[in-house]
Coordinates of C-alpha atoms in Angstrom, one line a residue:
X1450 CA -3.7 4.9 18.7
X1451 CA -6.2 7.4 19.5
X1452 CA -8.6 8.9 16.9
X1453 CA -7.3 12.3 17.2
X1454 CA -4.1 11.5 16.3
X1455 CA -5.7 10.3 13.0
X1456 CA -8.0 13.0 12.6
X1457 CA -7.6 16.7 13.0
X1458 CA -9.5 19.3 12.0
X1459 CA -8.9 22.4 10.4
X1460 CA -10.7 26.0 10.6
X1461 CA -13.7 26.0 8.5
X1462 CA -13.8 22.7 7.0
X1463 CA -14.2 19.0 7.8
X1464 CA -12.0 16.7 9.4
X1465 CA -9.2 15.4 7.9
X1466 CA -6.3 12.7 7.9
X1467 CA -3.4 14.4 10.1
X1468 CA -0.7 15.5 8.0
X1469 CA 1.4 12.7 9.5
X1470 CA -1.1 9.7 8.3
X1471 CA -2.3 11.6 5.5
X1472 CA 1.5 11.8 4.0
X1473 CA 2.4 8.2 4.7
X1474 CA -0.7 7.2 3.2
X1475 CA 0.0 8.7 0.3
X1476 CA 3.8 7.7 0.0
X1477 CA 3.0 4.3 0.9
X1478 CA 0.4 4.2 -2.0
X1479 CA 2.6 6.2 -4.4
X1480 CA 5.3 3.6 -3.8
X1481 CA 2.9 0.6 -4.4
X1482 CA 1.9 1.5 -7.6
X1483 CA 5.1 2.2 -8.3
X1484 CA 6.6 -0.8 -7.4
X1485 CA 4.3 -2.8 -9.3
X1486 CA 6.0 -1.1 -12.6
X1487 CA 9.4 -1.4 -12.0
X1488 CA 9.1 -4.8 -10.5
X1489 CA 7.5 -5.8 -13.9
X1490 CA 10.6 -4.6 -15.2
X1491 CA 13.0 -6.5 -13.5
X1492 CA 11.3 -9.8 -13.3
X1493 CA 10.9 -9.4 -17.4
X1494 CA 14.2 -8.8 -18.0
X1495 CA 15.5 -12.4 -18.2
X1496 CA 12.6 -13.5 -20.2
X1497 CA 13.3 -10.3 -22.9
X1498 CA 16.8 -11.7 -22.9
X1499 CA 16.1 -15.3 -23.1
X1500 CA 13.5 -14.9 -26.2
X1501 CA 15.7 -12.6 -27.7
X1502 CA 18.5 -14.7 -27.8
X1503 CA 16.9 -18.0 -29.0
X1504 CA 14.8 -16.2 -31.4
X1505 CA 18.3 -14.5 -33.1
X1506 CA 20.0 -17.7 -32.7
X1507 CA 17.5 -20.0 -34.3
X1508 CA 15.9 -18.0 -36.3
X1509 CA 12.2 -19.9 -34.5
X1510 CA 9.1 -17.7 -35.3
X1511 CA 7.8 -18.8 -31.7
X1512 CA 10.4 -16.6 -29.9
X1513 CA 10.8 -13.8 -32.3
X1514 CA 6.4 -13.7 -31.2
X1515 CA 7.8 -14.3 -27.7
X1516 CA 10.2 -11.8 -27.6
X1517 CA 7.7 -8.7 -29.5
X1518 CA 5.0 -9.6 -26.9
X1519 CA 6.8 -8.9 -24.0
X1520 CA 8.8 -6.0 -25.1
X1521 CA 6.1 -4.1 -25.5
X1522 CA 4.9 -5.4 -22.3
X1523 CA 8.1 -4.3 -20.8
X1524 CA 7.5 -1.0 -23.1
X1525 CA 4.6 -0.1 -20.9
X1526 CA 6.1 -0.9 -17.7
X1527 CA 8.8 0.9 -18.1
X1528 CA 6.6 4.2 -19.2
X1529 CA 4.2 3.4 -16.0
X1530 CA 7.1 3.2 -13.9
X1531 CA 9.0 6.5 -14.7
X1532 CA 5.7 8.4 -14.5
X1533 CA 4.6 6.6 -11.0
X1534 CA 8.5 6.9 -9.5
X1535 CA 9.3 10.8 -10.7
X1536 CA 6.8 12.1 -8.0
X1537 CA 7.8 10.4 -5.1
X1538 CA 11.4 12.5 -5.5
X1539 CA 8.9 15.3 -4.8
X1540 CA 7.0 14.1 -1.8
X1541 CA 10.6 14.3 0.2
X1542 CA 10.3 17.9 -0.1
X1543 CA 6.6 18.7 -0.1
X1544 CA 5.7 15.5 2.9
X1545 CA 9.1 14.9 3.9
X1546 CA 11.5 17.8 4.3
X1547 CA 12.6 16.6 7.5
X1548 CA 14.1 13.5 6.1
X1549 CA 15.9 15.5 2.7
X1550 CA 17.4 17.9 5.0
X1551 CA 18.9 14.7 7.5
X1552 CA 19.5 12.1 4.9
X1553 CA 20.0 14.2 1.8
X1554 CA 24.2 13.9 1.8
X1555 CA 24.1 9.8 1.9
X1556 CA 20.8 9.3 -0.2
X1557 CA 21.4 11.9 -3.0
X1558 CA 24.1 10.0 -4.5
X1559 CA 22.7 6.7 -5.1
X1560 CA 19.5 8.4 -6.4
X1561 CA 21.6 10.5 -8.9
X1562 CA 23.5 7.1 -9.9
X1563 CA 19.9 5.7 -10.7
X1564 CA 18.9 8.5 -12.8
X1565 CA 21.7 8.8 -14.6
X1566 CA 23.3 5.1 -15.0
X1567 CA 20.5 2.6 -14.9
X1568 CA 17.4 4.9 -16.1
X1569 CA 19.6 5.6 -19.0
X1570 CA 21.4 2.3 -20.0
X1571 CA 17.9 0.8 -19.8
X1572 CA 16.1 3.9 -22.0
X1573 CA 18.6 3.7 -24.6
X1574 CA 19.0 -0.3 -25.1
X1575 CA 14.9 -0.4 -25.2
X1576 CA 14.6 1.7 -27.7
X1577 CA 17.2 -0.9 -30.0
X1578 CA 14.9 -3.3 -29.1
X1579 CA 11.6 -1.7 -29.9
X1580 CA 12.8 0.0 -33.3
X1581 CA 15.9 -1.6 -34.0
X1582 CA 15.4 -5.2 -35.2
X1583 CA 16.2 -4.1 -39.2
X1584 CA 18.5 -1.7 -38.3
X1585 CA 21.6 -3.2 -35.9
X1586 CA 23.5 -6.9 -36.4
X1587 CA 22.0 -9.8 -34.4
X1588 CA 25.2 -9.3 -32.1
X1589 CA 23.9 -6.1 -31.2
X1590 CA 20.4 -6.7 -31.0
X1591 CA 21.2 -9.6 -28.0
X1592 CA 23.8 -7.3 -26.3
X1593 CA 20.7 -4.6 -26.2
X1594 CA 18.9 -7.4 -24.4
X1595 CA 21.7 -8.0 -21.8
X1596 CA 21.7 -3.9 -21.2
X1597 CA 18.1 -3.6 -21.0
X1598 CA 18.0 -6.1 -18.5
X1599 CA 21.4 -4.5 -16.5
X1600 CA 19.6 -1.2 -16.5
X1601 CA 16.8 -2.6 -14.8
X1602 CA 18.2 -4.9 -12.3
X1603 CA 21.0 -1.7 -11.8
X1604 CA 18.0 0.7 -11.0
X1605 CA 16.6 -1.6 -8.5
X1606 CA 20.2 -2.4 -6.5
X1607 CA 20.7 1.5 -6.4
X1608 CA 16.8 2.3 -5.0
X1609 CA 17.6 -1.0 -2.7
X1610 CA 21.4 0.9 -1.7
X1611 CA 18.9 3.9 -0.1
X1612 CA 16.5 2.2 1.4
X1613 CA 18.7 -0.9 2.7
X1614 CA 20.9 2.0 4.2
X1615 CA 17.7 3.2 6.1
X1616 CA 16.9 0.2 7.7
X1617 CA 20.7 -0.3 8.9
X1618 CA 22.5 3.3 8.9
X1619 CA 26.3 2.7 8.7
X1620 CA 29.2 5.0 7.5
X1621 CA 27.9 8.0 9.0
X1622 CA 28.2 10.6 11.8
X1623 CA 25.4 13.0 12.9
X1624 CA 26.7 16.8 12.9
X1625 CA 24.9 20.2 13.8
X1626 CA 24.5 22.9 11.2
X1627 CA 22.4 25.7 11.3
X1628 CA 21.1 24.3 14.4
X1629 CA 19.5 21.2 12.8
X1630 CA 21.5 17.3 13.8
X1631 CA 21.9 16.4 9.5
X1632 CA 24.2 12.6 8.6
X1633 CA 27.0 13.1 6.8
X1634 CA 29.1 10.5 4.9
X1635 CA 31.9 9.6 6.6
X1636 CA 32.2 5.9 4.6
X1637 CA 30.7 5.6 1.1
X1638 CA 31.7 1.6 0.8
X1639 CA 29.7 1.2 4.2
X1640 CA 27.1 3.2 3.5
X1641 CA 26.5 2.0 0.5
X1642 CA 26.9 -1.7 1.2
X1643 CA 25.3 -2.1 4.0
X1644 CA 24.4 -5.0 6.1
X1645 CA 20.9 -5.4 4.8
X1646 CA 21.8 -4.5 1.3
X1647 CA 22.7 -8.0 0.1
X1648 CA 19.1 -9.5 1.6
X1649 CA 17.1 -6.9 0.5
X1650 CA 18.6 -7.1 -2.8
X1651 CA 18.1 -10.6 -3.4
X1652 CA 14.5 -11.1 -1.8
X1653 CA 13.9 -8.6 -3.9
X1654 CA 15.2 -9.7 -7.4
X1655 CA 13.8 -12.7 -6.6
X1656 CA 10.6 -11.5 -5.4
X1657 CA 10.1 -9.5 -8.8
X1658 CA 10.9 -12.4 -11.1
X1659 CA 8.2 -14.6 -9.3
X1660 CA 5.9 -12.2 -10.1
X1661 CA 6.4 -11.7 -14.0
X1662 CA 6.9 -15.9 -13.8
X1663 CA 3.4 -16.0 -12.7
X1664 CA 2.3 -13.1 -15.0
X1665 CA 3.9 -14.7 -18.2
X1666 CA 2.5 -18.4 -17.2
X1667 CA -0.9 -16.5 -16.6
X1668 CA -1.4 -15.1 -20.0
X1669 CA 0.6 -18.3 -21.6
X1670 CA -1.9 -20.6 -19.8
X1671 CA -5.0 -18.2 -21.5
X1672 CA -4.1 -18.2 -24.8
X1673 CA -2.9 -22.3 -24.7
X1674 CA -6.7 -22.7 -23.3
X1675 CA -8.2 -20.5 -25.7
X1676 CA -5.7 -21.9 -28.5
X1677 CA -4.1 -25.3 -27.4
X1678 CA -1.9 -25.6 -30.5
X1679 CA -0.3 -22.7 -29.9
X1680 CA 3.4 -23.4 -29.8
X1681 CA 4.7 -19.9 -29.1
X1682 CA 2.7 -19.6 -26.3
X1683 CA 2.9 -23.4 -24.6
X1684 CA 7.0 -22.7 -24.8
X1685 CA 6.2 -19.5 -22.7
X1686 CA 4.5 -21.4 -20.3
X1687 CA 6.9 -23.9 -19.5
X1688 CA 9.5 -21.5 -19.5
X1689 CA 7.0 -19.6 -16.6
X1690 CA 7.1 -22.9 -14.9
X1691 CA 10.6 -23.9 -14.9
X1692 CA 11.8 -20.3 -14.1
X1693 CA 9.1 -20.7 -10.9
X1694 CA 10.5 -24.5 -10.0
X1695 CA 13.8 -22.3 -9.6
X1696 CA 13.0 -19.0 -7.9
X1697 CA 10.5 -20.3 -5.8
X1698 CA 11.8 -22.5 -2.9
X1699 CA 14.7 -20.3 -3.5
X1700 CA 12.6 -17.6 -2.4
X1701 CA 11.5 -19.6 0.6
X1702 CA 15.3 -20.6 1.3
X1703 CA 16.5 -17.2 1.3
X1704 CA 13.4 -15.8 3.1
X1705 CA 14.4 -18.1 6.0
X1706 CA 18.3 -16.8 6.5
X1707 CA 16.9 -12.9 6.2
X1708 CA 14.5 -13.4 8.8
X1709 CA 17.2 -14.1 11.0
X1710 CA 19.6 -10.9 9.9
X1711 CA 15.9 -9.1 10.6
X1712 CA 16.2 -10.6 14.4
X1713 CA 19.8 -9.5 15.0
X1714 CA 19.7 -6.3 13.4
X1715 CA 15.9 -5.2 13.8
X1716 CA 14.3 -7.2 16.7
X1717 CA 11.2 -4.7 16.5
X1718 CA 10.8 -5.7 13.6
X1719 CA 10.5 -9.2 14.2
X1720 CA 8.6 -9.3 17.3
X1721 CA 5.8 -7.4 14.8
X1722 CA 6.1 -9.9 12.1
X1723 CA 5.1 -12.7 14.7
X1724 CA 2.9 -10.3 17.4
X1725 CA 5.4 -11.5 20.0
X1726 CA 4.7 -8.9 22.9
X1727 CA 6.3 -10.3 26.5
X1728 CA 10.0 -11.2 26.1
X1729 CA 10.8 -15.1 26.2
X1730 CA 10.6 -17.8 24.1
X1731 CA 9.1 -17.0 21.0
X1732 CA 6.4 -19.7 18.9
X1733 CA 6.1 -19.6 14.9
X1734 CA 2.5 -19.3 13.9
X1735 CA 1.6 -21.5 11.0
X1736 CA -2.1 -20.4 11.5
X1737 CA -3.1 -17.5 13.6
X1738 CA -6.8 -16.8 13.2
X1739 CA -8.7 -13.8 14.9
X1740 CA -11.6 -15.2 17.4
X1741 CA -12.8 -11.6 17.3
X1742 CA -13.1 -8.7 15.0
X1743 CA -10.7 -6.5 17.5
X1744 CA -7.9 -9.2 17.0
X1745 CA -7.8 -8.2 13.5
X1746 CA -6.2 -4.6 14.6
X1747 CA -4.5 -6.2 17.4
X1748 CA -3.2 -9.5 17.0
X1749 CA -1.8 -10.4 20.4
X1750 CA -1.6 -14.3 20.7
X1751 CA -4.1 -14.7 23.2
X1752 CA -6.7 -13.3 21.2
X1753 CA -6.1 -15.7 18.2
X1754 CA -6.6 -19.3 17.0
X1755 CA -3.3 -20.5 16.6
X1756 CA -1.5 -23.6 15.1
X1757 CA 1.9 -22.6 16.2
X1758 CA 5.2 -24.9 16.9
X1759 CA 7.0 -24.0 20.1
X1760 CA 9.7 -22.7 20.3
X1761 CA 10.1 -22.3 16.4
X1762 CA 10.3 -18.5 16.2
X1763 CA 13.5 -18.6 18.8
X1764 CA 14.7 -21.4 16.7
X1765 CA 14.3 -19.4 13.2
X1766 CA 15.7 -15.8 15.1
X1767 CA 18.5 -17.6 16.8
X1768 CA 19.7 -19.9 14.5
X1769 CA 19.1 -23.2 16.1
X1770 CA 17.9 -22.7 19.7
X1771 CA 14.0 -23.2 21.0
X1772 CA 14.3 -21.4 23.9
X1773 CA 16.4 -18.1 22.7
X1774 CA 14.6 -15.2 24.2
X1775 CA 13.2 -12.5 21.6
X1776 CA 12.9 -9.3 22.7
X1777 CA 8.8 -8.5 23.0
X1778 CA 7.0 -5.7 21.8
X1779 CA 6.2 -4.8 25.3
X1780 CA 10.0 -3.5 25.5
X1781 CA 9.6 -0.4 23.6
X1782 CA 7.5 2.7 24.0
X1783 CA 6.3 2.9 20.5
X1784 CA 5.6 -0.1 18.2
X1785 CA 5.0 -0.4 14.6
X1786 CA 1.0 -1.2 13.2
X1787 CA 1.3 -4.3 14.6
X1788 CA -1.0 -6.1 12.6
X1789 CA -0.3 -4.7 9.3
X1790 CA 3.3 -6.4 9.9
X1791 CA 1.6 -9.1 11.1
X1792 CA -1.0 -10.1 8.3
X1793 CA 1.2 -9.1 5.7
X1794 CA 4.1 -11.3 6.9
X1795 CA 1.6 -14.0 6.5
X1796 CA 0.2 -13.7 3.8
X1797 CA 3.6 -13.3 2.0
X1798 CA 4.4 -16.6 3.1
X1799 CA 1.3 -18.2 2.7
X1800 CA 1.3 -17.3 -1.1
X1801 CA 4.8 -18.3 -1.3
X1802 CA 4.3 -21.8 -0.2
X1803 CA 1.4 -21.9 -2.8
X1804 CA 3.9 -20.9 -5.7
X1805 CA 5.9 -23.7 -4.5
X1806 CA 3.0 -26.1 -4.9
X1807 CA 2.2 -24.6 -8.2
X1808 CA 5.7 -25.0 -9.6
X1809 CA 5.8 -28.6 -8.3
X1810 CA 2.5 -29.2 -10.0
X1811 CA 3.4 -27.6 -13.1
X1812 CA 7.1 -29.4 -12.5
X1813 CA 5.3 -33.0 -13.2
X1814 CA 3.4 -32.0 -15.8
X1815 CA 6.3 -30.9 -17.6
X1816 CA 7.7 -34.4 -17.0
X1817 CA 5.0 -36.4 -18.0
X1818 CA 4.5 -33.8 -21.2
X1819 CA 1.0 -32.8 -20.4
X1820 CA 1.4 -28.9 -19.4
X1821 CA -0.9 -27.7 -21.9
X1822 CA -3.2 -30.4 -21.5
X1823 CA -3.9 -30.0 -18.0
X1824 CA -6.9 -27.5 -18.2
X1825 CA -7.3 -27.5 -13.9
X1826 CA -3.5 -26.1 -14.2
X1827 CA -4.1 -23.2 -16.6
X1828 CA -7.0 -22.1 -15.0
X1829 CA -5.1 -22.4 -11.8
X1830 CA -2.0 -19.9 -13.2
X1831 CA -4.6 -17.4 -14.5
X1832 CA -5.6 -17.3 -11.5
X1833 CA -2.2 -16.9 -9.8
X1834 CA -1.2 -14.4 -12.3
X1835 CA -1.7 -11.2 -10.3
X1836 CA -0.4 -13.2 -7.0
X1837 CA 2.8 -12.6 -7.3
X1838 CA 2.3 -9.3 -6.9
X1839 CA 0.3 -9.6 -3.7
X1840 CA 3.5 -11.4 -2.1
X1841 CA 5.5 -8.8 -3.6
X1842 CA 3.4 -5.7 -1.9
X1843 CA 2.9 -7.7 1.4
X1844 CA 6.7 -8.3 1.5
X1845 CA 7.4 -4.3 1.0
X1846 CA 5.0 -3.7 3.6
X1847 CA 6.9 -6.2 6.3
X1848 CA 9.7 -4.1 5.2
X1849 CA 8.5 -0.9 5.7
X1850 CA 5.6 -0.6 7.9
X1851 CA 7.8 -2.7 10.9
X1852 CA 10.6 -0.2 10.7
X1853 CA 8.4 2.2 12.4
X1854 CA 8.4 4.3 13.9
X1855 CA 11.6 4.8 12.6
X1856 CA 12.0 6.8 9.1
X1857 CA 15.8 5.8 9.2
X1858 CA 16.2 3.4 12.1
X1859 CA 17.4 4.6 14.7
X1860 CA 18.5 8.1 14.0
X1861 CA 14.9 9.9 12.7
X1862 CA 11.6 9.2 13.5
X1863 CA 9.2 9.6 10.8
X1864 CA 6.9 12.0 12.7
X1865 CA 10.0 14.5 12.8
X1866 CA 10.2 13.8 9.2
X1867 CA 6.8 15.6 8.6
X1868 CA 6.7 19.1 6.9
X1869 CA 5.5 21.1 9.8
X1870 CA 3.9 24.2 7.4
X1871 CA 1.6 20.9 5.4
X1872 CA -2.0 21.1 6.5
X1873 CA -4.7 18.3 7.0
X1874 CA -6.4 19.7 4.2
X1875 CA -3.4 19.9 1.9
X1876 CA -2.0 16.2 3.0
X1877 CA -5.4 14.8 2.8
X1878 CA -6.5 16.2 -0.7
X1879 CA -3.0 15.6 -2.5
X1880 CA -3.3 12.3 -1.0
X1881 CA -7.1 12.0 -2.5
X1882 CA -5.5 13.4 -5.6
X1883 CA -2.9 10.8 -6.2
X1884 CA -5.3 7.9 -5.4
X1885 CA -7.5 8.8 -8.4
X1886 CA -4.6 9.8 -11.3
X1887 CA -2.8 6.3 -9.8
X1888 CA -5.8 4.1 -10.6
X1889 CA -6.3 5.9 -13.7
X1890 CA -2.9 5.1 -15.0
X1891 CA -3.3 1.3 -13.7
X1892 CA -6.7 1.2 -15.3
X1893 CA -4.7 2.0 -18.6
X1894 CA -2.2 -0.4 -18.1
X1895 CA -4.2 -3.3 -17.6
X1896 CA -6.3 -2.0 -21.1
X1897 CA -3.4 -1.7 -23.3
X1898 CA -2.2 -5.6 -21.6
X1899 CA -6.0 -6.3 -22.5
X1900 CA -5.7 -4.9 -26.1
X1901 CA -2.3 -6.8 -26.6
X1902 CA -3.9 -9.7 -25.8
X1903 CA -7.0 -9.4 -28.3
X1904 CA -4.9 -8.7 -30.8
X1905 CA -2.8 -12.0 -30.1
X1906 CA -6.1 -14.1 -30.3
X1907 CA -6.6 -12.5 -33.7
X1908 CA -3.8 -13.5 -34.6
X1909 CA -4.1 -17.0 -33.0
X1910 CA -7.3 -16.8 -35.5
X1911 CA -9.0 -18.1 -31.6
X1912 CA -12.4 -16.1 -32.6
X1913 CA -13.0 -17.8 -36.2
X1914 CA -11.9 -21.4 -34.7
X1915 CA -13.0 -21.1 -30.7
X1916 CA -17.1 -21.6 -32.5
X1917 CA -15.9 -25.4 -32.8
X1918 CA -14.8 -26.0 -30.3
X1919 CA -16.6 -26.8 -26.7
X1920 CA -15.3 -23.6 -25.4
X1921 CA -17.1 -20.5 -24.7
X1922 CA -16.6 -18.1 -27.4
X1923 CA -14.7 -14.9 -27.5
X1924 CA -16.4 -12.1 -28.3
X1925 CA -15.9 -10.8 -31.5
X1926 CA -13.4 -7.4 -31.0
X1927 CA -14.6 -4.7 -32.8
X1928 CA -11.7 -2.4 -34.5
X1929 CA -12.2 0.6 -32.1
X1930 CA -10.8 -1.8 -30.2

């Protein structure tokens, strides 16, 4: 893409971002932020619920620790989220008026049933949890576990129900009013349900659970290293590591059969996720490694170091046949950032295969009852921790960044979307402005996570006991801290 259609310039002042990248830039990060939030969430959910339930049931000190840990966790996380998600409802109107005016009629109902089902059910149940424990029977107390954990898997399947919709429109029938082509409903079931819907859903369930398995095993596999006896914390690990054995290479499973619905449904798409540009048989890339810097922005195959197998990515998009031809990129007049897709889509798998490994490893350690003896493996899951994530955001960018140029595929381009009255200067500065108050709430985040974890070493009594051991030291927490 040329450089002016990045840059533009307006009276009297600098260059700037064009409205257009300036605004997707700025959703795109909005979004990211945002997802990290509500992804913590959902992937926390079953933990909160578990915890809860065995510390009720049995009465065991270790969960009723467990359980206070990660509800605060959850506390903050669901805070982050609400603040990070309320302003991207704005951006449609201020970035995006285009797309409100087209889509508002089959996108404003799902939004609405998030506000006012799931946001709620999961505000109300949370704050039973948080200030509740004296106050409602142990029934209660596990059912406002369950609800919690509803509320935020509900939120997620009603955000999925919009965007699933715009990746496959159905139930719909484009109108003119006012001189402006708007979609109306025409079929709420198929609108709502629509054939990417159950994928998207699933992928990204699963996707978020990874992600807090790796988190909780992270901070488990600290505080067992910094306090081996610990047997709150060693139960949280191997919880971390069974939940991962599960939702792993069922990630990888799944990930497989929705590659294929991405073939039939958005071949685009999936040319862009495998840089497949003349139509034919299509290889799958295990290793595709630029032999220049200008292959890094534009992966064609012939300017990379591949280990591919032949015929694999006809296999995988056809179901079974080597040789199926796959539409190439060189069939349409406008393609998504190809290598965005491209990178992403790998390194979502890539790490996904590692949290395989690392569930298989944990797996036998588990069996030979060695977890939290094994001081390679919880170094390795600290390390992991925040990877999750990265498969999460690389995933959402597959998703995404392929469908264009396509705001709603096939019916509204995302340049069309663009307010036409937003400037340069007003895209580029919001977008400037939201960059800074988003890494200022993340910073805070990861500094209340940090203080919640001090305060478990104190408790742990790790500062008084870590001097005799062979271990570095932590450093002694003052109580401004």
């Amino acid at each position: 893409m040329p450089t002016t259609a990045f840059l533009s310039a307006d009276p009297g002042w600098m260059a700037f971002l064009s409205p257009e990248i300036a605004s997707r830039a700025q959703f795109g990060w909005t979004i990211t932020v945002h997802i990290i939030f509500a992804a913590l969430s959902v992937g926390l959910a079953p933990f909160i619920i578990y915890f809860t339930w065995k510390g009720v049931s049995t009465d065991d000190e270790r969960f009723s620790k467990l359980r206070s840990f990660w509800t605060n966790v959850f506390a903050v996380g669901f805070v982050m989220g609400t603040v990070t998600g309320i302003p991207m409802s704005f951006q449609f109107g201020t970035n995006f008026p285009r797309f409100s005016a087209v889509a508002g009629e089959l996108i404003g109902g799902p939004l609405a049933f998030e506000a006012k089902m799931a946001f709620f059910l999961e505000a109300i149940f949370l704050g039973v949890l948080l200030f509740g424990r004296e106050r409602v029977s142990d029934r209660t107390y596990v059912l406002s576990s369950v609800l919690v954990g509803v509320g935020a898997w509900l939120s997620g399947f009603w955000i999925l129900v919009v965007n699933a919709w715009m990746q496959t429109p159905r139930g719909y029938e484009m109108v003119t009013r006012n001189g402006m082509e708007i979609a109306t409903l025409t079929d709420p079931v198929a609108a709502f349900f629509t054939p990417r819907l159950p994928w998207m859903y699933v992928h990204m369930i699963n996707a978020s659970v990874i992600s807090v398995a790796l988190l909780v095993g992270g901070v488990s596999a600290y505080l067992v290293w910094k306090k081996p006896s610990s047997k709150a914390w060693t139960t949280a690990l191997k919880i971390a590591v069974l939940i991962l054995l599960v939702s792993a290479p069922l990630q990888a499973i799944h990930g497989d059969a929705y590659g294929r619905h991405v073939a039939d449904t958005q071949p685009q798409k999936f040319a862009a996720m495998e840089a497949h540009y003349e139509t034919g048989r299509a290889d799958l890339h295990l290793v595709a490694v630029p032999t220049r810097p200008s292959a890094l922005t534009d992966p064609r195959a012939e300017n990379l170091f591949t280990v591919s197998l032949p015929g694999m990515g006809s296999f995988l998009a056809s179901g079974g046949d080597p040789n199926a031809e796959v539409l190439g990129l060189n069939e349409y007049e406008e393609n998504p950032p190809v290598a965005l897709v491209f990178w992403s889509f790998r390194i979502m798998v890539g790490l996904g295969f590692l949290f395989i490994g690392l569930a298989l490893w944990g797996g036998s350690l588990i069996y030979r009852g060695t977890l939290a003896e094994n001081s390679r493996f919880l170094k390795a899951m600290m390390v992991a921790s925040p990877l999750g994530y990265a498969a999460l955001l690389t995933g959402w960018y597959v998703t995404e960044i392929g469908r264009q140029p396509w705001v709603i595929q096939g019916v509204l381009r995302t340049n069309d979307a663009i307010s036409r009255s937003l400037t340069s200067f007003q895209a580029t500065a919001t977008l400037i402005g939201f960059v800074l108050i988003y890494v200022g709430l993340i910073a805070v985040a990861l500094l209340v996570l940090r203080w919640m974890v001090l305060d478990e070493l104190r408790e742990l009594s790790v500062i008084e006991t870590s001097r005799d051991t062979d271990r570095d030291p932590v450093p002694q927490v003052g109580d401004d801290d």
